mmCIF file of C-alpha atoms in Angstrom:
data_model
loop_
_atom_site.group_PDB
_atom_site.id
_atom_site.type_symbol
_atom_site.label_atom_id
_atom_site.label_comp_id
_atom_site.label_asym_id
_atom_site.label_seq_id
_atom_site.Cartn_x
_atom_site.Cartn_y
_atom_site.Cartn_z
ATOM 1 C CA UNK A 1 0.000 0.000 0.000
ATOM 2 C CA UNK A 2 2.678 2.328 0.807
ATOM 3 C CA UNK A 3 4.467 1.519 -2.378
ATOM 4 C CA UNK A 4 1.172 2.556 -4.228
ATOM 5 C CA UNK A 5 0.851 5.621 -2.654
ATOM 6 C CA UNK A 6 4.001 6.988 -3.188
ATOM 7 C CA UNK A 7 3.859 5.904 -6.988
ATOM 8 C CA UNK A 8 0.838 7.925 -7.267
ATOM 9 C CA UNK A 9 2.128 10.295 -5.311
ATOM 10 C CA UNK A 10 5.513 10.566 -7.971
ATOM 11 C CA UNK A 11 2.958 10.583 -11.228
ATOM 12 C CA UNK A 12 0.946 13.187 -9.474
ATOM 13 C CA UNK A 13 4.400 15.933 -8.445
ATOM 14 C CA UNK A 14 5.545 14.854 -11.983
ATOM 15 C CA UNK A 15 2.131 15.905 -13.862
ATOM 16 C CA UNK A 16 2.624 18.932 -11.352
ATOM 17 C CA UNK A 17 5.708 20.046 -12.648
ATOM 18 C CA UNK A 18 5.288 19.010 -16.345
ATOM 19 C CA UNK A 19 1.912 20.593 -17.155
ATOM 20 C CA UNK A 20 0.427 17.290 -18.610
ATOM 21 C CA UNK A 21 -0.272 13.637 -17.932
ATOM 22 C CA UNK A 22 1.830 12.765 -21.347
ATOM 23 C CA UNK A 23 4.791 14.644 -20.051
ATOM 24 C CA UNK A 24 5.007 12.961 -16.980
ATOM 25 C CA UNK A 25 3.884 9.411 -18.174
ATOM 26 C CA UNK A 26 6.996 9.727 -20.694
ATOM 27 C CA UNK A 27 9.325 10.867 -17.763
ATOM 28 C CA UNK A 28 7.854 7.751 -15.699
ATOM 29 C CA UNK A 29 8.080 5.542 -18.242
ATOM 30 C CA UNK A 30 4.421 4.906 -18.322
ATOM 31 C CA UNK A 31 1.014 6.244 -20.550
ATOM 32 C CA UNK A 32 -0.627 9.299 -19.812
ATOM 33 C CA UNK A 33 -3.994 6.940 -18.818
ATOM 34 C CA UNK A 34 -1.791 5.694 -16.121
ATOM 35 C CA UNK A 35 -0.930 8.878 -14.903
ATOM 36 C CA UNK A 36 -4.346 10.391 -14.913
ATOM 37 C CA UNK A 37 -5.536 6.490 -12.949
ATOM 38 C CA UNK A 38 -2.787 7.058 -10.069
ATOM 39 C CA UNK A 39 -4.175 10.698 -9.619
ATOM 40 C CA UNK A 40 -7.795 9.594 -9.634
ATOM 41 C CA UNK A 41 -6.397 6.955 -6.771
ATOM 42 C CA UNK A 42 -5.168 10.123 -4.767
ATOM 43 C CA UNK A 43 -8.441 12.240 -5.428
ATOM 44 C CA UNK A 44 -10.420 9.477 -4.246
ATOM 45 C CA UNK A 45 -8.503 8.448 -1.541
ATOM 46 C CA UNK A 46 -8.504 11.967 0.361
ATOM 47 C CA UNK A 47 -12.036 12.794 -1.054
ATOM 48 C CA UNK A 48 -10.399 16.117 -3.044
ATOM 49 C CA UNK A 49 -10.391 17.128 -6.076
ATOM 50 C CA UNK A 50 -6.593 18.025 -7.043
ATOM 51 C CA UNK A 51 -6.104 18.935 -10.671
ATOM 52 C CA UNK A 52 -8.313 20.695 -13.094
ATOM 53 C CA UNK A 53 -8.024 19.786 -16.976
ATOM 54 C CA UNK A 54 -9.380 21.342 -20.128
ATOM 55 C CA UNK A 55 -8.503 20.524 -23.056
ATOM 56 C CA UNK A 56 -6.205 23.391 -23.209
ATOM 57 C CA UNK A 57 -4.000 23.248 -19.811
ATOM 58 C CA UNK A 58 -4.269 21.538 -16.570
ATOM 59 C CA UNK A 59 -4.234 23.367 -13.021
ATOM 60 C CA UNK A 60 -3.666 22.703 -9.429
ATOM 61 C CA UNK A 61 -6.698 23.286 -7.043
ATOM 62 C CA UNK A 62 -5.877 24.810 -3.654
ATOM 63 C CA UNK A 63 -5.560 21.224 -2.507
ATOM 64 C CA UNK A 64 -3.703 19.877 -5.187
ATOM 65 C CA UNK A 65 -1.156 23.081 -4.529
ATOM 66 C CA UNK A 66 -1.194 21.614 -0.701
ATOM 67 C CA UNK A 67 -0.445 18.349 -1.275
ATOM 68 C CA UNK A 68 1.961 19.162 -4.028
ATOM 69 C CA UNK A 69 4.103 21.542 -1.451
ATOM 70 C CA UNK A 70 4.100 18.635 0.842
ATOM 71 C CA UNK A 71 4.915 15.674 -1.188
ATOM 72 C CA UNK A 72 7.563 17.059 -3.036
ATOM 73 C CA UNK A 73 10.880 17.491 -0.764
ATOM 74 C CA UNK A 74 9.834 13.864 0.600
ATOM 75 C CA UNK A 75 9.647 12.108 -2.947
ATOM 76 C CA UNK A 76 13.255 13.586 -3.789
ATOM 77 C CA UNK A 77 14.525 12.342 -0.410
ATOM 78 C CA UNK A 78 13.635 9.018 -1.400
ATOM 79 C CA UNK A 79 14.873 9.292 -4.848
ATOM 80 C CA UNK A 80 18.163 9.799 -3.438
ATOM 81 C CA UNK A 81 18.294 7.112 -1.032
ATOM 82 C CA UNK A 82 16.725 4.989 -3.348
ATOM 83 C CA UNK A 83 19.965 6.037 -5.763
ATOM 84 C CA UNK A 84 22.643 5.696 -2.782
ATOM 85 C CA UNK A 85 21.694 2.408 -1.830
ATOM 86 C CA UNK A 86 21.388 1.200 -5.462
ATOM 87 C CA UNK A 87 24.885 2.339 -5.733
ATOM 88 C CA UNK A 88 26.533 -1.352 -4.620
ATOM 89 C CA UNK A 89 30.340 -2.434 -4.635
ATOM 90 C CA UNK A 90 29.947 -3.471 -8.398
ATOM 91 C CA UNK A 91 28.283 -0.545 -9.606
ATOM 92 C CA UNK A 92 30.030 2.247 -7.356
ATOM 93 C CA UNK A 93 32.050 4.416 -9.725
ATOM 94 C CA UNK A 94 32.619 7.878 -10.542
ATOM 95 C CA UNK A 95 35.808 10.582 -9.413
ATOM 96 C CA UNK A 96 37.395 11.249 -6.138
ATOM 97 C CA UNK A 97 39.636 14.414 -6.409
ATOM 98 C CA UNK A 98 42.004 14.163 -3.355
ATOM 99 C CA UNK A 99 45.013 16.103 -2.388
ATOM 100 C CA UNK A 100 48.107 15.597 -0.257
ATOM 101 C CA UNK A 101 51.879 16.978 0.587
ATOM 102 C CA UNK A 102 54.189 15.753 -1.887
ATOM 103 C CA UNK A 103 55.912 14.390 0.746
ATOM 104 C CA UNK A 104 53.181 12.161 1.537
ATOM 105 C CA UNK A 105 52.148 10.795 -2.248
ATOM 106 C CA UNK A 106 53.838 7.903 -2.997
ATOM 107 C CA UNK A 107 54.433 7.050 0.552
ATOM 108 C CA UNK A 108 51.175 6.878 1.719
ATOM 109 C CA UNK A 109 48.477 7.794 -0.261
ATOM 110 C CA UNK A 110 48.986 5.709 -3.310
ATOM 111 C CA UNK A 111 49.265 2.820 -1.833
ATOM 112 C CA UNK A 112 45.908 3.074 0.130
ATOM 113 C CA UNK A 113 44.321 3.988 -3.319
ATOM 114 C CA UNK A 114 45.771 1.085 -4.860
ATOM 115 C CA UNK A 115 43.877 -1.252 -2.474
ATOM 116 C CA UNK A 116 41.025 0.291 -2.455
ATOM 117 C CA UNK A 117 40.723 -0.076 -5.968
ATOM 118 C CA UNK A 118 40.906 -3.532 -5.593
ATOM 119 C CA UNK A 119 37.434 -3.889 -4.424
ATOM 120 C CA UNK A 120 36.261 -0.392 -6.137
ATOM 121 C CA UNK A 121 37.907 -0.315 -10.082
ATOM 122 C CA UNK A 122 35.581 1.444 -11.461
ATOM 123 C CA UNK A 123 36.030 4.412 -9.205
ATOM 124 C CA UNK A 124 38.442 7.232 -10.464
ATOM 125 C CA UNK A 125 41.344 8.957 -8.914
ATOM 126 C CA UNK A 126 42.562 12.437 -9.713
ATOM 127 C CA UNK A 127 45.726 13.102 -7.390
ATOM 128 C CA UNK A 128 47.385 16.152 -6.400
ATOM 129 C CA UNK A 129 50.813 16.197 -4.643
ATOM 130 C CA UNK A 130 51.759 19.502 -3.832
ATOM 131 C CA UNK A 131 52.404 21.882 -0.702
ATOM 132 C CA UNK A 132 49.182 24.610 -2.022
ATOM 133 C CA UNK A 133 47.043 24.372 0.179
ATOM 134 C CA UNK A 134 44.001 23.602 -2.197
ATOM 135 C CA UNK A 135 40.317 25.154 -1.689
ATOM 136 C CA UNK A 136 37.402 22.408 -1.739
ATOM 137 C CA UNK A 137 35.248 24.552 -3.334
ATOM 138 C CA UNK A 138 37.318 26.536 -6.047
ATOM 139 C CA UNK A 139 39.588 23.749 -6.854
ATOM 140 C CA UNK A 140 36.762 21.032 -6.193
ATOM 141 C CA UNK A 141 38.891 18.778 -4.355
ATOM 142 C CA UNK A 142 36.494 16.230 -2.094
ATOM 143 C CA UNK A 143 39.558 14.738 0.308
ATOM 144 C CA UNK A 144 42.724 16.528 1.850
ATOM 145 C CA UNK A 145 45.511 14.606 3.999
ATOM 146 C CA UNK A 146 46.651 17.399 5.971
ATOM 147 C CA UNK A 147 49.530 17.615 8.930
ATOM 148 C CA UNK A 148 47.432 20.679 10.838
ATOM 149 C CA UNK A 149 43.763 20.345 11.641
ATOM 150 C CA UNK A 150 41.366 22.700 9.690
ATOM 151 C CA UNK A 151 40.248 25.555 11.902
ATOM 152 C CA UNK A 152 37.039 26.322 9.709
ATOM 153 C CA UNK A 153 34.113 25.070 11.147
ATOM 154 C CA UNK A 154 32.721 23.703 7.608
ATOM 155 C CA UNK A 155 35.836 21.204 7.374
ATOM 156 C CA UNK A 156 35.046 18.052 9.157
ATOM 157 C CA UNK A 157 39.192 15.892 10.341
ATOM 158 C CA UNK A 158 39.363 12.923 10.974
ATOM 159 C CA UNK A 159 42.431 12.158 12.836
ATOM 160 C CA UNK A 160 44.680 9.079 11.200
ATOM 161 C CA UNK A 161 48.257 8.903 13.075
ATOM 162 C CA UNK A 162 50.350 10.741 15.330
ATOM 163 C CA UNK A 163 53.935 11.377 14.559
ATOM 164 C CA UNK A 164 56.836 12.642 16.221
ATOM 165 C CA UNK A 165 59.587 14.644 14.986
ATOM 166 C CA UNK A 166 63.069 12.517 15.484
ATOM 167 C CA UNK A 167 66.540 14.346 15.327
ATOM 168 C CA UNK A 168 68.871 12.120 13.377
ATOM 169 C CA UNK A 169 72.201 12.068 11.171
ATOM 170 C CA UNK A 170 74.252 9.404 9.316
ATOM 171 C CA UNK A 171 76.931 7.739 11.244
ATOM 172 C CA UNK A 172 79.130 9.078 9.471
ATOM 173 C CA UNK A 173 78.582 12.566 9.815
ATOM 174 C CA UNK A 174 78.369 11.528 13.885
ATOM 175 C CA UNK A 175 82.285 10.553 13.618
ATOM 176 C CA UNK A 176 83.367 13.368 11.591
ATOM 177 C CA UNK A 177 81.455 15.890 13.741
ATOM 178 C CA UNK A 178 80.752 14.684 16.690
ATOM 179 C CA UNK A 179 77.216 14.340 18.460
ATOM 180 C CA UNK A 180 75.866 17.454 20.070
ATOM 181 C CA UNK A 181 74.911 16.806 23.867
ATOM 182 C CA UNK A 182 71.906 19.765 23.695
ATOM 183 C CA UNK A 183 70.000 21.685 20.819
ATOM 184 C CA UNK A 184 71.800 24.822 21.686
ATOM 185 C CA UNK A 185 75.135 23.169 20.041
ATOM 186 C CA UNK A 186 72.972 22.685 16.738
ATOM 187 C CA UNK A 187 74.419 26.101 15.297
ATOM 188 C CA UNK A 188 77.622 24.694 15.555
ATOM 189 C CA UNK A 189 76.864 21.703 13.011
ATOM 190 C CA UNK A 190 75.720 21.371 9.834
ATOM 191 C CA UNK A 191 72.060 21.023 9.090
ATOM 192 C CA UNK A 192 69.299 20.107 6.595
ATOM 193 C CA UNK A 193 66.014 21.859 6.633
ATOM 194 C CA UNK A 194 62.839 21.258 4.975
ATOM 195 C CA UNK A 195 61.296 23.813 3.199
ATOM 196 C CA UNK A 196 57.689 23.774 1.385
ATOM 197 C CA UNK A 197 58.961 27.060 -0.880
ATOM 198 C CA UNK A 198 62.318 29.162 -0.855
ATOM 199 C CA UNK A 199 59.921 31.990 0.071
ATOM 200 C CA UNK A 200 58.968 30.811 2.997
ATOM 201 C CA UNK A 201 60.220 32.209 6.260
ATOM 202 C CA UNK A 202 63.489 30.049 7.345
ATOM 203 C CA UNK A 203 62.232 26.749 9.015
ATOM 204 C CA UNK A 204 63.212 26.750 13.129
ATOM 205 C CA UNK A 205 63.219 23.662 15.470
ATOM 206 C CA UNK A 206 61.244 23.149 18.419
ATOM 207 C CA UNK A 207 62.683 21.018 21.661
ATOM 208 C CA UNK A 208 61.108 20.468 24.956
ATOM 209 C CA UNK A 209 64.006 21.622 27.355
ATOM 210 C CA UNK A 210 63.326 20.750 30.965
ATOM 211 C CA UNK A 211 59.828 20.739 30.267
ATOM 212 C CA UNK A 212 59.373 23.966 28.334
ATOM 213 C CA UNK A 213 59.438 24.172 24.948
ATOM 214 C CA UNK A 214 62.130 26.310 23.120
ATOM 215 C CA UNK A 215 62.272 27.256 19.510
ATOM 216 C CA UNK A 216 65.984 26.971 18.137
ATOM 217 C CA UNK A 217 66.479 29.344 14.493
ATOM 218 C CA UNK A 218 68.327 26.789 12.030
ATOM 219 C CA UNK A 219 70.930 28.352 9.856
ATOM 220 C CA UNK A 220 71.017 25.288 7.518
ATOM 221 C CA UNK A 221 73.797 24.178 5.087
ATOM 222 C CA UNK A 222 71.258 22.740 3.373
ATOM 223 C CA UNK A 223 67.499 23.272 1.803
ATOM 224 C CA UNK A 224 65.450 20.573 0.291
ATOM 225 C CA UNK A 225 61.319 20.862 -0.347
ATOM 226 C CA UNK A 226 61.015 17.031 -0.496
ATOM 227 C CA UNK A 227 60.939 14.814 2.705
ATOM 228 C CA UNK A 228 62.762 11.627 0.649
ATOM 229 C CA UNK A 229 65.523 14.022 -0.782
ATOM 230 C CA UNK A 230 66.152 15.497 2.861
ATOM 231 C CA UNK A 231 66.603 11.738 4.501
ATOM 232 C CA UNK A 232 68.586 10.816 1.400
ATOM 233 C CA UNK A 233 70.917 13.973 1.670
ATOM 234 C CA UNK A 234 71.195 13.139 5.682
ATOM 235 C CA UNK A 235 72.779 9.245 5.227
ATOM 236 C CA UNK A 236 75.108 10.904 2.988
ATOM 237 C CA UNK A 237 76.592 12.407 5.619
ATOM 238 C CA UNK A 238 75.750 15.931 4.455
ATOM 239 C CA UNK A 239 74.031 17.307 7.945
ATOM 240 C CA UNK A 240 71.744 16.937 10.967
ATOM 241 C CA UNK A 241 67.800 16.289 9.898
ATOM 242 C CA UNK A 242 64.756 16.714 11.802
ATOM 243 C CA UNK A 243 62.185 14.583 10.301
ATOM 244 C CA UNK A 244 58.734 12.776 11.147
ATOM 245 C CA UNK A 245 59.102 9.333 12.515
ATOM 246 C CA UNK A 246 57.053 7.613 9.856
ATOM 247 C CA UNK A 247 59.779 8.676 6.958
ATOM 248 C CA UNK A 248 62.649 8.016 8.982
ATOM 249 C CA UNK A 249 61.880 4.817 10.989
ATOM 250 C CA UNK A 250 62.789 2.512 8.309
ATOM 251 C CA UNK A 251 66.159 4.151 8.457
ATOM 252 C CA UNK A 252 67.013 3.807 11.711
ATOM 253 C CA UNK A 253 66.061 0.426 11.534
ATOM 254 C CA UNK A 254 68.924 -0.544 9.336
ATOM 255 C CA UNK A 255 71.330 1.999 11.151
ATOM 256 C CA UNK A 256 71.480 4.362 7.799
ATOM 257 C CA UNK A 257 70.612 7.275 10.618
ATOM 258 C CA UNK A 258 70.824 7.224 13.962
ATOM 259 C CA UNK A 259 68.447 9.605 16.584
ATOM 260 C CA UNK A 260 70.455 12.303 18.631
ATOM 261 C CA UNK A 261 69.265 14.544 21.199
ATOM 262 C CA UNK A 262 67.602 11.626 23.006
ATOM 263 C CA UNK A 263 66.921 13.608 25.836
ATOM 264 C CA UNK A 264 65.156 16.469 23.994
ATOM 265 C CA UNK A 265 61.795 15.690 22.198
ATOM 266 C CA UNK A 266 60.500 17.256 19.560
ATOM 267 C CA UNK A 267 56.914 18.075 19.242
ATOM 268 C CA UNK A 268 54.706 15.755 17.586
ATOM 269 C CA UNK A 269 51.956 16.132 15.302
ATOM 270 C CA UNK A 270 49.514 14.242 13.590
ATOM 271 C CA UNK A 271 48.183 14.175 9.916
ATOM 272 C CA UNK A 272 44.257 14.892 9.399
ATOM 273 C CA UNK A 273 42.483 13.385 6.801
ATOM 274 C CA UNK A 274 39.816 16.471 5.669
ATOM 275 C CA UNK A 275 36.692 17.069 3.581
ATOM 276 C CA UNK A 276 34.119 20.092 3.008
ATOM 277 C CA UNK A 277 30.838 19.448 5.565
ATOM 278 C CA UNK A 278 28.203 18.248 3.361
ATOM 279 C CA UNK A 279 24.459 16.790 4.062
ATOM 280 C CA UNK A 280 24.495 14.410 1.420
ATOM 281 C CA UNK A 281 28.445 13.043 0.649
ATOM 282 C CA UNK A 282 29.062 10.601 -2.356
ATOM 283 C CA UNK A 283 28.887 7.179 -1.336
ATOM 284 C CA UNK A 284 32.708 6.778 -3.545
ATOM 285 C CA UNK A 285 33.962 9.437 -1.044
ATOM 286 C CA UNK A 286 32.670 8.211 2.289
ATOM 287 C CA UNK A 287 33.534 4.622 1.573
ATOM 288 C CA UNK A 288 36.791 5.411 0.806
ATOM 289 C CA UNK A 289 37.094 7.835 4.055
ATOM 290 C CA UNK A 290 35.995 4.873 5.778
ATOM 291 C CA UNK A 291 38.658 2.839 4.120
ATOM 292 C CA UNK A 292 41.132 5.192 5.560
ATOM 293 C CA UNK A 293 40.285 5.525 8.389
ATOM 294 C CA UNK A 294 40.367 1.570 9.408
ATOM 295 C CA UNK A 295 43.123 0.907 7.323
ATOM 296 C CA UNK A 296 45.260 3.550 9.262
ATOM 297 C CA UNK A 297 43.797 3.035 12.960
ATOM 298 C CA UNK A 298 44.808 -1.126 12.007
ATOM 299 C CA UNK A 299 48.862 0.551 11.122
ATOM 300 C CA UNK A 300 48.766 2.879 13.821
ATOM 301 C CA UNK A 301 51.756 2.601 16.147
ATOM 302 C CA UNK A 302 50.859 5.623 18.211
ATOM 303 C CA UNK A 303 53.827 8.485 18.601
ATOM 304 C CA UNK A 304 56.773 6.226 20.183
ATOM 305 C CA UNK A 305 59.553 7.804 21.502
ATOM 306 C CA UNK A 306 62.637 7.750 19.714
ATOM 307 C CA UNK A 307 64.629 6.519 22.687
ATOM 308 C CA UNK A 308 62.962 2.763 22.053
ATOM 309 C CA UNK A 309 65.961 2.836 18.814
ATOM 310 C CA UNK A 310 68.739 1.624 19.280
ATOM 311 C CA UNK A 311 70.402 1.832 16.223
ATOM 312 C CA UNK A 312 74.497 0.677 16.188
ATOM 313 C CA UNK A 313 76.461 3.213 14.138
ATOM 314 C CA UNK A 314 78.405 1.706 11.272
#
């Protein structure tokens, strides 16, 4: 019964809208007869009369206007449910536009793509690596990985990992120059800095000193604007890195960089996935920030202290 009424109640907003029961029975898919029926259903079932036909044109009475006002915004609701949950795993397709730090590209975010899209091929990626910080409406970007949380209200982050910030250099940098004992004897060593553009005001490093934490100006032998480059320039002995944990852990795992300044932590942070605030999101985009999200809280290791490495120095 419900099912009836709402058909008739569809042929009846669609006759509204289109001015005739031909228009409407072509948009249904049905005749005009079985248009004008499913209105005759309505009319008799509430005892109104709701449309008035000449041969000429077709009008709403006061009740018909009523009902009309009513049953619209509810018929559209349930066209769109009707198409999310029609949209299955086999069917699901369509774009994702999602953006990230270079740094972060092929180190994290295409590999999560690439298993999603084993269970979702027919959904397409557009990916953009790069340190802009890209608008969600004017570039129409639907996902951001970002480092800092979103301070506009409209942005909804969802927090993925928490990283620390581990002071490290090659081994053999350490026997050539020494290891300093405390930030302050950073300026006399050489030093790598990571810098999204060489306009940018010069990177500094933070340390928590005896519980407070101190900001120490870098003077840096060397500037790099990619994360990989800046480890890859450190186990060549060229300077003294500060880096997240996640890029350099595999590093001082096979003793390629060792942490210094054990004493001294650097602030953490943690990286955000982000996306506009919207009533109605894509089922593509919210099954993939689902994705994420598990996939990340399963590799989470939480922010662990760089004193648990002890990495020999070759």
């Amino acid at each position: 019964m419900a099912t009836q009424l709402s058909n008739a109640l569809a042929a009846f907003v669609c006759a509204a809208e289109t001015g005739s029961f031909a228009a409407a029975g072509k948009m249904l898919g049905v005749s005009a007869p079985a248009v004008g029926q499913s209105v005759k259903r309505l009319e008799d079932a509430y005892g109104v009369g709701l449309i008035r036909r000449t041969t000429r044109k077709m009008n709403l009475t006061p009740e018909g206007i009523l009902l009309y006002e009513r049953a619209k915004e509810p018929l559209r609701a349930l066209d769109e449910l009707d198409g999310i949950f029609r949209e299955t795993r086999s069917t699901m397709s369509g774009r994702i536009r999602l953006t990230s730090p270079r740094g972060l590209g092929c180190r994290l975010v295409l590999p999560l793509v690439a298993e999603f899209r084993v269970d979702y091929p027919d959904i397409v990626f557009e990916l953009d690596f790069t340190y802009q910080q890209r608008d969600f409406i004017d570039d129409g970007v639907d996902l951001a990985f970002r480092v800092l949380s979103p301070e506009d209200s409209s942005m909804i982050a969802r927090r993925l990992t928490c990283n620390e910030h581990w002071t490290l250099a090659s081994p053999t940098y350490l026997e050539m120059h020494g290891e300093p004992s405390h930030p302050d004897e950073l300026s006399q060593h050489r030093t790598i800095v990571c810098q999204k553009r060489f306009s940018d005001p010069m990177i500094a490093w933070q340390f928590d000193v005896a519980g407070n934490v101190r900001t120490f100006p870098q003077e840096p032998d060397l500037i790099l604007n990619d994360p990989d480059a800046i480890c890859e320039a450190a186990t060549m002995g060229m300077g003294i890195i500060q880096m997240r944990d996640d890029y350099a852990r595999g590093l001082v795992e096979r003793g390629e960089l060792v942490p210094i300044l054990r004493g001294f932590t650097a602030p953490a942070n943690a990286l955000y996935l982000c996306y506009p605030y919207k009533e109605h999101l894509p089922l593509r985009v919210r099954t993939f920030i689902d994705f994420v999200v598990e996939r990340m809280k399963a590799d989470e290791k939480g922010c662990v202290p760089h004193e648990g490495f002890h990495a020999t120095r070759r």
